[in-house]
Coordinates of C-alpha atoms in Angstrom, one line a residue:
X19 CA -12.1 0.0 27.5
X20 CA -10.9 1.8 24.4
X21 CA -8.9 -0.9 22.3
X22 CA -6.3 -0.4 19.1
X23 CA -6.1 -2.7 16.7
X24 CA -2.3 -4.4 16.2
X25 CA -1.5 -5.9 12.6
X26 CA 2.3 -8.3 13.3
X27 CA 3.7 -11.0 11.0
X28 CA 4.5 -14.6 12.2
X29 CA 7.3 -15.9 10.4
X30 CA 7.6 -19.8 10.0
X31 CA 9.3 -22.6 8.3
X32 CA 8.0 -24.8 5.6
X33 CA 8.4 -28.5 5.8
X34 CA 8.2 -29.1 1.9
X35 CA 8.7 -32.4 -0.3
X36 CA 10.7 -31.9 -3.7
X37 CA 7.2 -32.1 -5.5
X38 CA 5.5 -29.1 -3.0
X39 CA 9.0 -26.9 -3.5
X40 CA 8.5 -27.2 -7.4
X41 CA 5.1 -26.3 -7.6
X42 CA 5.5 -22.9 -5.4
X43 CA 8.6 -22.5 -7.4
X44 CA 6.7 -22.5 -10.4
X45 CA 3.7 -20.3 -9.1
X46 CA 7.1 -17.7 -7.9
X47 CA 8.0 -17.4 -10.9
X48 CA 4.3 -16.9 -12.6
X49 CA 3.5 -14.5 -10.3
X50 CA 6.9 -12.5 -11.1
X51 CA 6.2 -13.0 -14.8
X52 CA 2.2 -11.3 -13.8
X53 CA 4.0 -8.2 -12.3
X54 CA 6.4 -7.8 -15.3
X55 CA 3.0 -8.2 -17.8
X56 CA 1.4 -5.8 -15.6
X57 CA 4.2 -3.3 -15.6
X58 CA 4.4 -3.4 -19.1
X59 CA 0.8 -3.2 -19.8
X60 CA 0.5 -0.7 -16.8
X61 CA 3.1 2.1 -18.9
X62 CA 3.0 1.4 -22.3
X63 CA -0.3 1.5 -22.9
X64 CA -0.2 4.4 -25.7
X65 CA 1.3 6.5 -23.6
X66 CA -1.2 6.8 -20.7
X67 CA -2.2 4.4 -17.1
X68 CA -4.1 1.7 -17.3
X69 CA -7.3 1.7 -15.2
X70 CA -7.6 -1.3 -12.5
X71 CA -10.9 -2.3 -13.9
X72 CA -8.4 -3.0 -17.3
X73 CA -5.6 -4.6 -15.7
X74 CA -7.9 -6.7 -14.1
X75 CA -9.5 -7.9 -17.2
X76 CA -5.5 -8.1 -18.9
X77 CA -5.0 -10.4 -16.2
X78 CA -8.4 -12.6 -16.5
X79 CA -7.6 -13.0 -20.4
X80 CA -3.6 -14.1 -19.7
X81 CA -4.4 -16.5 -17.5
X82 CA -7.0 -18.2 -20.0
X83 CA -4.7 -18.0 -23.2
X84 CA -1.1 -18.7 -21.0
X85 CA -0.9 -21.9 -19.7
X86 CA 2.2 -22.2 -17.5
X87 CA -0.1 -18.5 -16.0
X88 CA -2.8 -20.9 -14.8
X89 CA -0.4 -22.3 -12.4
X90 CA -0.7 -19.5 -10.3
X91 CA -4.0 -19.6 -8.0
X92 CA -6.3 -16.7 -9.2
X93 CA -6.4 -14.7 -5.5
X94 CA -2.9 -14.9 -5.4
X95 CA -2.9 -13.2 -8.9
X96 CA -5.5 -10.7 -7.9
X97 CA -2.8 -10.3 -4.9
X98 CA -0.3 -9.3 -7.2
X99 CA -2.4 -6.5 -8.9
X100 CA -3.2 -5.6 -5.4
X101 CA 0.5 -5.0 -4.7
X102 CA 1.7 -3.2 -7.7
X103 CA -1.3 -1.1 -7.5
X104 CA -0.3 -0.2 -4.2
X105 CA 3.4 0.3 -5.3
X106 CA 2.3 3.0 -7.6
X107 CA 0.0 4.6 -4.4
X108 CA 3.4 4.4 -2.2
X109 CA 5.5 6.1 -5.0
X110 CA 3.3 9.1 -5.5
X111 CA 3.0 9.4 -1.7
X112 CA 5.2 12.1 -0.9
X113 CA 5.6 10.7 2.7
X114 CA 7.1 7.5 1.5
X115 CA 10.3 6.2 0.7
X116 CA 9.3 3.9 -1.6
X117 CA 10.8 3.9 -5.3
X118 CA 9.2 4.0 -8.7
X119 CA 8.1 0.6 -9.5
X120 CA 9.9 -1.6 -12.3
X121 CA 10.6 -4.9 -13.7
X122 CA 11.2 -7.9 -11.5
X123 CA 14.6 -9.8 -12.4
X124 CA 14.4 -13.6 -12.4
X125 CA 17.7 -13.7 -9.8
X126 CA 17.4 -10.4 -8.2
X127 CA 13.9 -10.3 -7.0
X128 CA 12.3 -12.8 -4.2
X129 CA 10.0 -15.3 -4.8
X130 CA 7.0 -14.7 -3.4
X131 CA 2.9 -16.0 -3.5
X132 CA 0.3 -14.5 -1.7
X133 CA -2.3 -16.5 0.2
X134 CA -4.9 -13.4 0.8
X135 CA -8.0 -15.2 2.4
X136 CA -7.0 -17.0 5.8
X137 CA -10.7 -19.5 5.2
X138 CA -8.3 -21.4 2.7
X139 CA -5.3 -22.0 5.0
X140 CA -7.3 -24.5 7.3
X141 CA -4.1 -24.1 9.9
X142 CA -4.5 -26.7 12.7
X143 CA -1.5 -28.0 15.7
X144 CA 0.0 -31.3 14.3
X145 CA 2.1 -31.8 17.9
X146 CA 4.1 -29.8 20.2
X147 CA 6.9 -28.6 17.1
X148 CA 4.7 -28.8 14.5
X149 CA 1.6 -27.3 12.7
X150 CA -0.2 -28.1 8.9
X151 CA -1.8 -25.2 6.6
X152 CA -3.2 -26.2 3.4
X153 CA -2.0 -24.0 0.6
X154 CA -4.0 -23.2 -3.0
X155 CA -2.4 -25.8 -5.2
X156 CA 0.3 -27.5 -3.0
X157 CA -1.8 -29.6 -0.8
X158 CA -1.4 -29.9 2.9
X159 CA 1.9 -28.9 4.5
X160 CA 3.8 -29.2 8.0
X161 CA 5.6 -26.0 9.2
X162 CA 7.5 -25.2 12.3
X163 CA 5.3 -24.4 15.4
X164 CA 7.0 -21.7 17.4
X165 CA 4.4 -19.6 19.3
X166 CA 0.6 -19.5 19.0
X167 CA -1.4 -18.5 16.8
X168 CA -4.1 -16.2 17.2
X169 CA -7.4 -17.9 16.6
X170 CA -6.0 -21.3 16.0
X171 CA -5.7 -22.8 19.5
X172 CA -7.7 -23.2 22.3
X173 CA -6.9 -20.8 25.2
X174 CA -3.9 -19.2 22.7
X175 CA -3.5 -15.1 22.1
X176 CA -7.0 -12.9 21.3
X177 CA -7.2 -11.6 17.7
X178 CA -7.4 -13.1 14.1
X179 CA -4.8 -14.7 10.8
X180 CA -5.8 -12.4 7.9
X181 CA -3.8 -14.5 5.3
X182 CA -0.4 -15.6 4.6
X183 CA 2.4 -14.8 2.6
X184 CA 4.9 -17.5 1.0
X185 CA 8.3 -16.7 0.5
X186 CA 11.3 -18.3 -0.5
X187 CA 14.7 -17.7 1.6
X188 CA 18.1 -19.1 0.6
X189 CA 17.3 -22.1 3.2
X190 CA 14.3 -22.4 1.6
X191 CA 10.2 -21.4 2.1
X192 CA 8.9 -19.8 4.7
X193 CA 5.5 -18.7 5.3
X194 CA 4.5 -15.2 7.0
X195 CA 1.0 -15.3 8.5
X196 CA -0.8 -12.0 9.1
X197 CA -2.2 -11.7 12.2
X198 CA -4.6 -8.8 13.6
X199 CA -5.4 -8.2 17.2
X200 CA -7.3 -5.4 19.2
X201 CA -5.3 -4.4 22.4
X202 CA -6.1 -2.2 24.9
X203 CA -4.4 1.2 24.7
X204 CA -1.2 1.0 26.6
X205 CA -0.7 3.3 29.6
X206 CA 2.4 5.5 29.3
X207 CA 5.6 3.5 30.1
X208 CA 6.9 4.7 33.3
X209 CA 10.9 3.7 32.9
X210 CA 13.5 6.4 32.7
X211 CA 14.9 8.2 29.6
X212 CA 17.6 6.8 27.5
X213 CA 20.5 7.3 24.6
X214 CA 21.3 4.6 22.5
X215 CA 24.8 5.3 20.2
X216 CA 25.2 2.4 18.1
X217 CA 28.3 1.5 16.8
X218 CA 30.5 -1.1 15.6
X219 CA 33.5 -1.9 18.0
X220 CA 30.5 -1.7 20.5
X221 CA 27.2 -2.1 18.9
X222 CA 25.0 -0.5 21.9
X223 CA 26.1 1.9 24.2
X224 CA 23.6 3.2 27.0
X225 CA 23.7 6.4 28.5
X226 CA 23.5 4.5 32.1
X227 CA 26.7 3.6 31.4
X228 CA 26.0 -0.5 30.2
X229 CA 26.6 -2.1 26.9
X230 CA 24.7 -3.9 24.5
X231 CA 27.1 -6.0 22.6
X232 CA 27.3 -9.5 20.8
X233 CA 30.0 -12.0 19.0
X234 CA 30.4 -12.7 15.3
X235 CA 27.4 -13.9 13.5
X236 CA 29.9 -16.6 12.0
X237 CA 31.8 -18.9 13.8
X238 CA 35.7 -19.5 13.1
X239 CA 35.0 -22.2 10.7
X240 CA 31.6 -20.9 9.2
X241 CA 34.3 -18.0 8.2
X242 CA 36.7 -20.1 6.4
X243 CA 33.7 -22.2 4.7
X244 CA 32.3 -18.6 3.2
X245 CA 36.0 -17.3 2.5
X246 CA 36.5 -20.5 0.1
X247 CA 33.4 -20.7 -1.5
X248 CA 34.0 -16.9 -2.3
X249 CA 37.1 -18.0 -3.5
X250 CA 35.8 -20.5 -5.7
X251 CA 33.1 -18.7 -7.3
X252 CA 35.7 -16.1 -8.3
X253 CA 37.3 -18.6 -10.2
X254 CA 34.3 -20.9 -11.4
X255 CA 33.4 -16.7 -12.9
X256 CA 36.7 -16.4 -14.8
X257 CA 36.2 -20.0 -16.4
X258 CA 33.0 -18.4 -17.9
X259 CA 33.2 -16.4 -21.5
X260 CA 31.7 -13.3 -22.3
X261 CA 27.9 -13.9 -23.0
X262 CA 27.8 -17.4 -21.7
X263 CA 24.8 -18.8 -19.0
X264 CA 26.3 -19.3 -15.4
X265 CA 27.0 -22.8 -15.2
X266 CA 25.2 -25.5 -12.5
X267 CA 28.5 -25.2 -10.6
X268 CA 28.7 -21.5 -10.0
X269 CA 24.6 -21.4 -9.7
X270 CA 25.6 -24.3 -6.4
X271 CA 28.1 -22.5 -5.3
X272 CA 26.3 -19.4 -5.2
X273 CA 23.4 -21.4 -3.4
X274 CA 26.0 -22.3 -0.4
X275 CA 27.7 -18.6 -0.2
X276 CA 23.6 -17.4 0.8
X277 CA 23.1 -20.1 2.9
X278 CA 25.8 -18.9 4.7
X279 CA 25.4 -15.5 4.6
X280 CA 21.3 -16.2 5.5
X281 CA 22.3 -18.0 8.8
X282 CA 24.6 -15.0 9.8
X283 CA 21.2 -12.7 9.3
X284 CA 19.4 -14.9 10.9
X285 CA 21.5 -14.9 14.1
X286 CA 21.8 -10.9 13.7
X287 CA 17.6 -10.5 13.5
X288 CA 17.5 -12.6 17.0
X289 CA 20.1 -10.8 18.8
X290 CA 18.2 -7.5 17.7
X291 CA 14.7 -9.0 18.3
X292 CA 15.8 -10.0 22.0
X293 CA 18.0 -6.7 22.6
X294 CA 15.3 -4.2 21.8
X295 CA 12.5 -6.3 23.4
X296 CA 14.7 -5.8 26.6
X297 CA 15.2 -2.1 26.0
X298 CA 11.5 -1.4 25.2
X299 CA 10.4 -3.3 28.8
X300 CA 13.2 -1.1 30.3
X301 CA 12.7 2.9 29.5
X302 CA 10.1 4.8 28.6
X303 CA 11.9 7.2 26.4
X304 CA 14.9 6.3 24.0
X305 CA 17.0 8.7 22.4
X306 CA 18.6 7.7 19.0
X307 CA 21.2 9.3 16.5
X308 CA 18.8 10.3 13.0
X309 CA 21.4 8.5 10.7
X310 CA 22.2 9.0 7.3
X311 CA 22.8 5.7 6.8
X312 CA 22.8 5.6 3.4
X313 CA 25.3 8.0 2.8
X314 CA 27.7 6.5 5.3
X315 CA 27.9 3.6 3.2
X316 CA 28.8 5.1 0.4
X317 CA 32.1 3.6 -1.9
X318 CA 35.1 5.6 -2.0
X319 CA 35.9 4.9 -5.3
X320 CA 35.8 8.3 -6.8
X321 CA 36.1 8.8 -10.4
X322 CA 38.3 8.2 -13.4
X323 CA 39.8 11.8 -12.7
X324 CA 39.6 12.2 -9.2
X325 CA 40.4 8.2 -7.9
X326 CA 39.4 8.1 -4.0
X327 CA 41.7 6.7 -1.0
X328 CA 41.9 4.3 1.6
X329 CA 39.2 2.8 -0.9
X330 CA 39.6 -1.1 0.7
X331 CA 39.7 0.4 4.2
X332 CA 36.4 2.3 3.5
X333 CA 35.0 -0.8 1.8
X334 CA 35.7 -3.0 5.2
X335 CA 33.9 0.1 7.3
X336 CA 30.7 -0.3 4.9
X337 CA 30.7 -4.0 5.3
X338 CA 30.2 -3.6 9.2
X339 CA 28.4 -1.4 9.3
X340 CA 25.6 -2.8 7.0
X341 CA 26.3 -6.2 9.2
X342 CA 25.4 -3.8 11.9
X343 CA 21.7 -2.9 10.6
X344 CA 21.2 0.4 12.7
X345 CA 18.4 1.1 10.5
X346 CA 16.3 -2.4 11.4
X347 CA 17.2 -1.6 15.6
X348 CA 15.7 1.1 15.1
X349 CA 12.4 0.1 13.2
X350 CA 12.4 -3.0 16.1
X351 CA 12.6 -0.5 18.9
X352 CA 10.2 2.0 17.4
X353 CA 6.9 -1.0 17.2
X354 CA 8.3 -2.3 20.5
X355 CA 8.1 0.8 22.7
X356 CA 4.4 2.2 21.3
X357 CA 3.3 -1.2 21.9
X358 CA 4.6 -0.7 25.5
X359 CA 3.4 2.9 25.9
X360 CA 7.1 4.2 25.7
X361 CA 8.6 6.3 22.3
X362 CA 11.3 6.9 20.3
X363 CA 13.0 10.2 19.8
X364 CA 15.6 10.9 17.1
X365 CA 18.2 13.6 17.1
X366 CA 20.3 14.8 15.0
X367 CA 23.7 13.0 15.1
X368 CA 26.4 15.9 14.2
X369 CA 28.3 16.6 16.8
X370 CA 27.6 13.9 19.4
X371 CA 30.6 11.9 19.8
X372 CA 32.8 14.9 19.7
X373 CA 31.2 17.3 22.5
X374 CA 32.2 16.4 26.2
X375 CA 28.8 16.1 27.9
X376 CA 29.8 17.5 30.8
X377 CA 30.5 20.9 30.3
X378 CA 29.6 20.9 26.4
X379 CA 33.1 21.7 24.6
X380 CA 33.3 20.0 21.1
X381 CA 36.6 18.7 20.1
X382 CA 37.5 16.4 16.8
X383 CA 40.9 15.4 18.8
X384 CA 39.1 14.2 22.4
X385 CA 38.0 11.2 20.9
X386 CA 40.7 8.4 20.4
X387 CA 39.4 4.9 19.6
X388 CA 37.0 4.1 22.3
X389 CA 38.4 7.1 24.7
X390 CA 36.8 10.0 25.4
X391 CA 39.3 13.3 26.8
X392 CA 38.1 16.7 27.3
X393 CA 40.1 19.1 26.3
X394 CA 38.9 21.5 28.5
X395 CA 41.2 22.6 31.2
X396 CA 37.8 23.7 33.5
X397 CA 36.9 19.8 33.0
X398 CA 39.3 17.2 31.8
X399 CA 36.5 13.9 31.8
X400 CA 37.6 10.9 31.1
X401 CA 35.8 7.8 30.0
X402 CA 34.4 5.8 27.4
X403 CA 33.7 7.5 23.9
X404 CA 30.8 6.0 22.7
X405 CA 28.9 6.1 26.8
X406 CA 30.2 9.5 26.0
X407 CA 28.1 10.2 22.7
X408 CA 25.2 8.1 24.4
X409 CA 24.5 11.1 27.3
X410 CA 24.7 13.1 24.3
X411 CA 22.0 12.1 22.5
X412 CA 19.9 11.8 25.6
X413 CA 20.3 15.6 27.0
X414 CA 19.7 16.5 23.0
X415 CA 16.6 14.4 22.4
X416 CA 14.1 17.6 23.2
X417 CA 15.4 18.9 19.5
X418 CA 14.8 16.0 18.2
X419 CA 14.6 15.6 14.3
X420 CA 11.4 13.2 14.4
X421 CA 9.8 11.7 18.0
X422 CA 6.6 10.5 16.0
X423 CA 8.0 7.3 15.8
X424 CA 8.2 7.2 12.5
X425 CA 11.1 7.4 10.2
X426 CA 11.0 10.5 9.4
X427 CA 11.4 10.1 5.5
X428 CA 11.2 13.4 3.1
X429 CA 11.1 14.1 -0.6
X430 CA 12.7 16.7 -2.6
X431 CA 10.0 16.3 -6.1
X432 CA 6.3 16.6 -5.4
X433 CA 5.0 14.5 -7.5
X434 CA 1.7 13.9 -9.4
X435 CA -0.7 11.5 -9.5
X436 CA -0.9 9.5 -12.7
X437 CA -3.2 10.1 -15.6
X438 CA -5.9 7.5 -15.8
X439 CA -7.3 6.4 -19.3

C-alpha cells in the first residue's frame, strides 16, 4: 500500500516551577541574543555572507568566551543557526512569502528553544491528565496530556516525535512536539462541492444554505476587565517621560491585557479547529474567496495633505476582521481536506457578493446589510446576502485563482542568491 508521510505539531502545556520558568527564560533570551550575533556576523562581515562552516565556528568560540551564552544547550544553538540559515533559503525563494531576515527585539519577538533530537526528551504518561519530558538543562517536567502521542504509548497512533519546540505564550510555556507519521494515500473524498464566504456579521456562510457562526471570544465581564486595564495602561504611559524605562506597573499591566487577549485566541483557534474539521469530513470540494487580506486591513489614515474618513469606523472594521482570521480558516481547511482526500479551490473574490446567482446580473445596490435583491426585473431573488455570495463562489471555483492547495503567494523582485565568502 503506497503510504505518504504526515509531519503535525502537538501543542501542550508546561507545568513549570519558578526555578524551571527562569532557566528557559534565560536560555529565550540567549538564544535571541545567538540570532542577533549571527545576523550581525552573517551581513557585516566586510561586505560579503558568511559561510555556515564560519558561523558555525563564530558560534563554537561565543559560547566558550560568553558565559551567560553557555546557558543555552549547544543543539538548541546549532538549532538556531539551523533556522536563520533557513530564513535566508525562504527569503530568496521566490515562491515564499517570507521576509528578509533581521534583528530580534527583546519585547517584540517570542521566546523560543529548540529541543531538535527527540532521544533527549525521554517523554513517558505520568496519569490520565498528565505526561513528564525531560528538557536540556531544566530537568524533568509535567505537561498537560491531551491526546497520544505517537510512539510514546502502548497501543497509541503509528508514526514517530522528531523533537520539540519550547515556547513561551502570555499564559506561559508551552511545548510543541513534532510528530511524523506515514499514512496511506487517501482515496478521493466523495462529499459534494461547496462555497464558503466568510464574513463578519456571519462568519461562515455555506452555499447549502447553513451557517457556521459563533459568540464573542470574551465574555461580558472579560470585556470590561480588558477595557480597564486598557484604560489604565493609557495612563500608567502618560505618567512615563520621554526616554524613561516602562515601569514594573505598566510591564504588569501589559502582562494582564495579553493574558486576556491570549484566551480570546485561544477560544478563536478551537472554534476554527472544530469548524473546519467538520467541513473537511463533510465535502469533497470547497470553494473559497482568494482574499487580499492584507490590503483590506489597511488604516484609513491618509496623509498630512490628504487626511482619510470615517478613519475610527474603518479602524473597528480592521479589528474584526483580524479577530476573524480568514487567513488561518483557510490554512486549517487546506491540511484538513488533503488529509481527507478532498481540496481546496480559491477564486477570485471581485464581484461575488454583488452578482445575483441566479441569473448572473451584478448590482452594487442589491446588497443591503445581510439582504440580497436582484434588481433584475426577469428575476427579482430574494434571500440572504452572504448565502448569496456563497453560490457564487461555488459555480466560479472552475476559474479558480490557485486549487493546489497552497496559498498561492507571488513575488514581484526575482531575487538572487547571496554571495558566499
Amino acid at each position: 500500500m503506497e503510504t505518504v508521510k504526515r509531519a503535525r505539531a502537538h501543542v501542550a502545556r508546561l507545568d513549570l516551577s519558578t526555578d524551571q520558568t527562569a532557566v528557559l527564560d534565560d536560555q529565550a533570551h540567549a538564544a535571541r541574543a545567538l540570532w542577533n550575533l549571527l545576523h550581525e556576523y552573517f551581513t557585516f562581515r566586510q561586505g560579503r555572507f558568511a559561510m555556515l562552516k564560519d558561523c558555525d565556528a563564530a558560534i563554537r568560540q561565543a559560547r566558550r568566551e560568553i558565559d551567560w551564552l553557555g546557558r543555552l544547550p549547544a543543539q538548541a544553538a546549532q538549532a538556531v543557526l539551523k533556522t536563520y540559515r533557513q530564513a535566508w533559503a525562504n527569503f530568496f525563494n521566490p515562491d515564499h512569502p517570507a521576509g528578509r531576515p533581521v534583528f530580534k527585539a527583546r519585547y517584540r519577538s517570542r521566546p523560543a528553544v529548540d529541543v531538535p533530537q527527540a532521544r533527549d526528551l525521554q517523554i513517558a504518561r505520568v496519569n490520565r491528565r498528565w505526561g513528564a519530558v525531560s528538557l536540556p538543562k531544566v530537568g524533568r517536567v509535567r505537561f498537560r496530556w491531551i491526546r497520544d502521542l505517537p510512539g510514546v504509548t502502548r497501543g497509541g497512533p503509528a508514526g514517530r516525535i522528531t523533537g520539540a519546540r519550547l515556547v513561551k505564550e502570555a499564559d506561559g510555556w508551552h511545548i510543541v512536539f513534532r510528530t511524523e507519521h506515514h499514512v496511506p494515500v487517501p482515496a478521493p473524498h466523495p462529499g459534494p462541492a461547496v462555497g464558503i464566504d466568510q464574513g463578519i456579521t456571519v462568519a461562515l456562510a455555506l452555499s447549502d444554505g447553513t451557517m457556521r457562526e459563533h459568540g464573542p471570544w470574551l465574555t461580558t465581564g472579560e470585556k470590561e476587565r480588558l477595557r480597564r486595564l486598557e484604560k489604565k495602561s493609557a495612563r500608567q504611559r502618560r505618567t512615563r517621560g520621554p526616554g524613561q524605562p516602562t515601569s514594573d506597573r505598566l510591564n504588569r499591566t501589559y502582562d494582564q491585557i495579553a493574558r486576556l487577549r491570549a484566551t480570546a485566541k485561544r477560544r478563536a483557534v478551537d472554534w476554527q479547529h472544530q469548524t473546519t474539521t467538520q467541513l473537511a469530513r463533510a465535502f469533497g470540494v470547497i470553494a473559497v474567496e482568494d482574499l487580499e487580506i492584507v490590503n483590506m486591513v489597511r488604516s484609513a489614515k491618509g496623509t498630512v495633505d490628504d487626511p482619510g474618513r470615517n478613519v475610527a469606523q474603518k479602524a473597528g472594521l480592521n479589528r474584526a476582521i483580524a479577530g476573524e482570521a480568514w487567513g488561518r480558516t483557510v490554512v486549517f481547511l487546506e491540511y484538513k481536506s488533503r488529509d481527507r482526500g478532498g481540496r481546496i479551490v480559491k477564486v477570485a473574490a471581485r464581484g461575488t457578493s454583488q452578482t445575483c446567482h441566479r441569473c448572473g446580473h451584478r448590482d452594487p445596490a442589491a446588497r443591503t446589510g445581510i439582504r440580497y435583491a436582484c434588481a433584475s426585473t426577469a428575476c427579482g431573488w430574494v434571500g440572504h446576502a452572504d448565502v448569496n455570495a456563497a453560490i457564487n463562489i461555488r459555480n466560479a471555483a472552475g476559474t479558480a485563482v490557485s486549487g493546489r492547495g497552497d496559498l498561492g503567494f507571488t513575488r514581484s523582485v526575482k531575487r538572487q542568491p547571496p554571495r558566499v565568502a
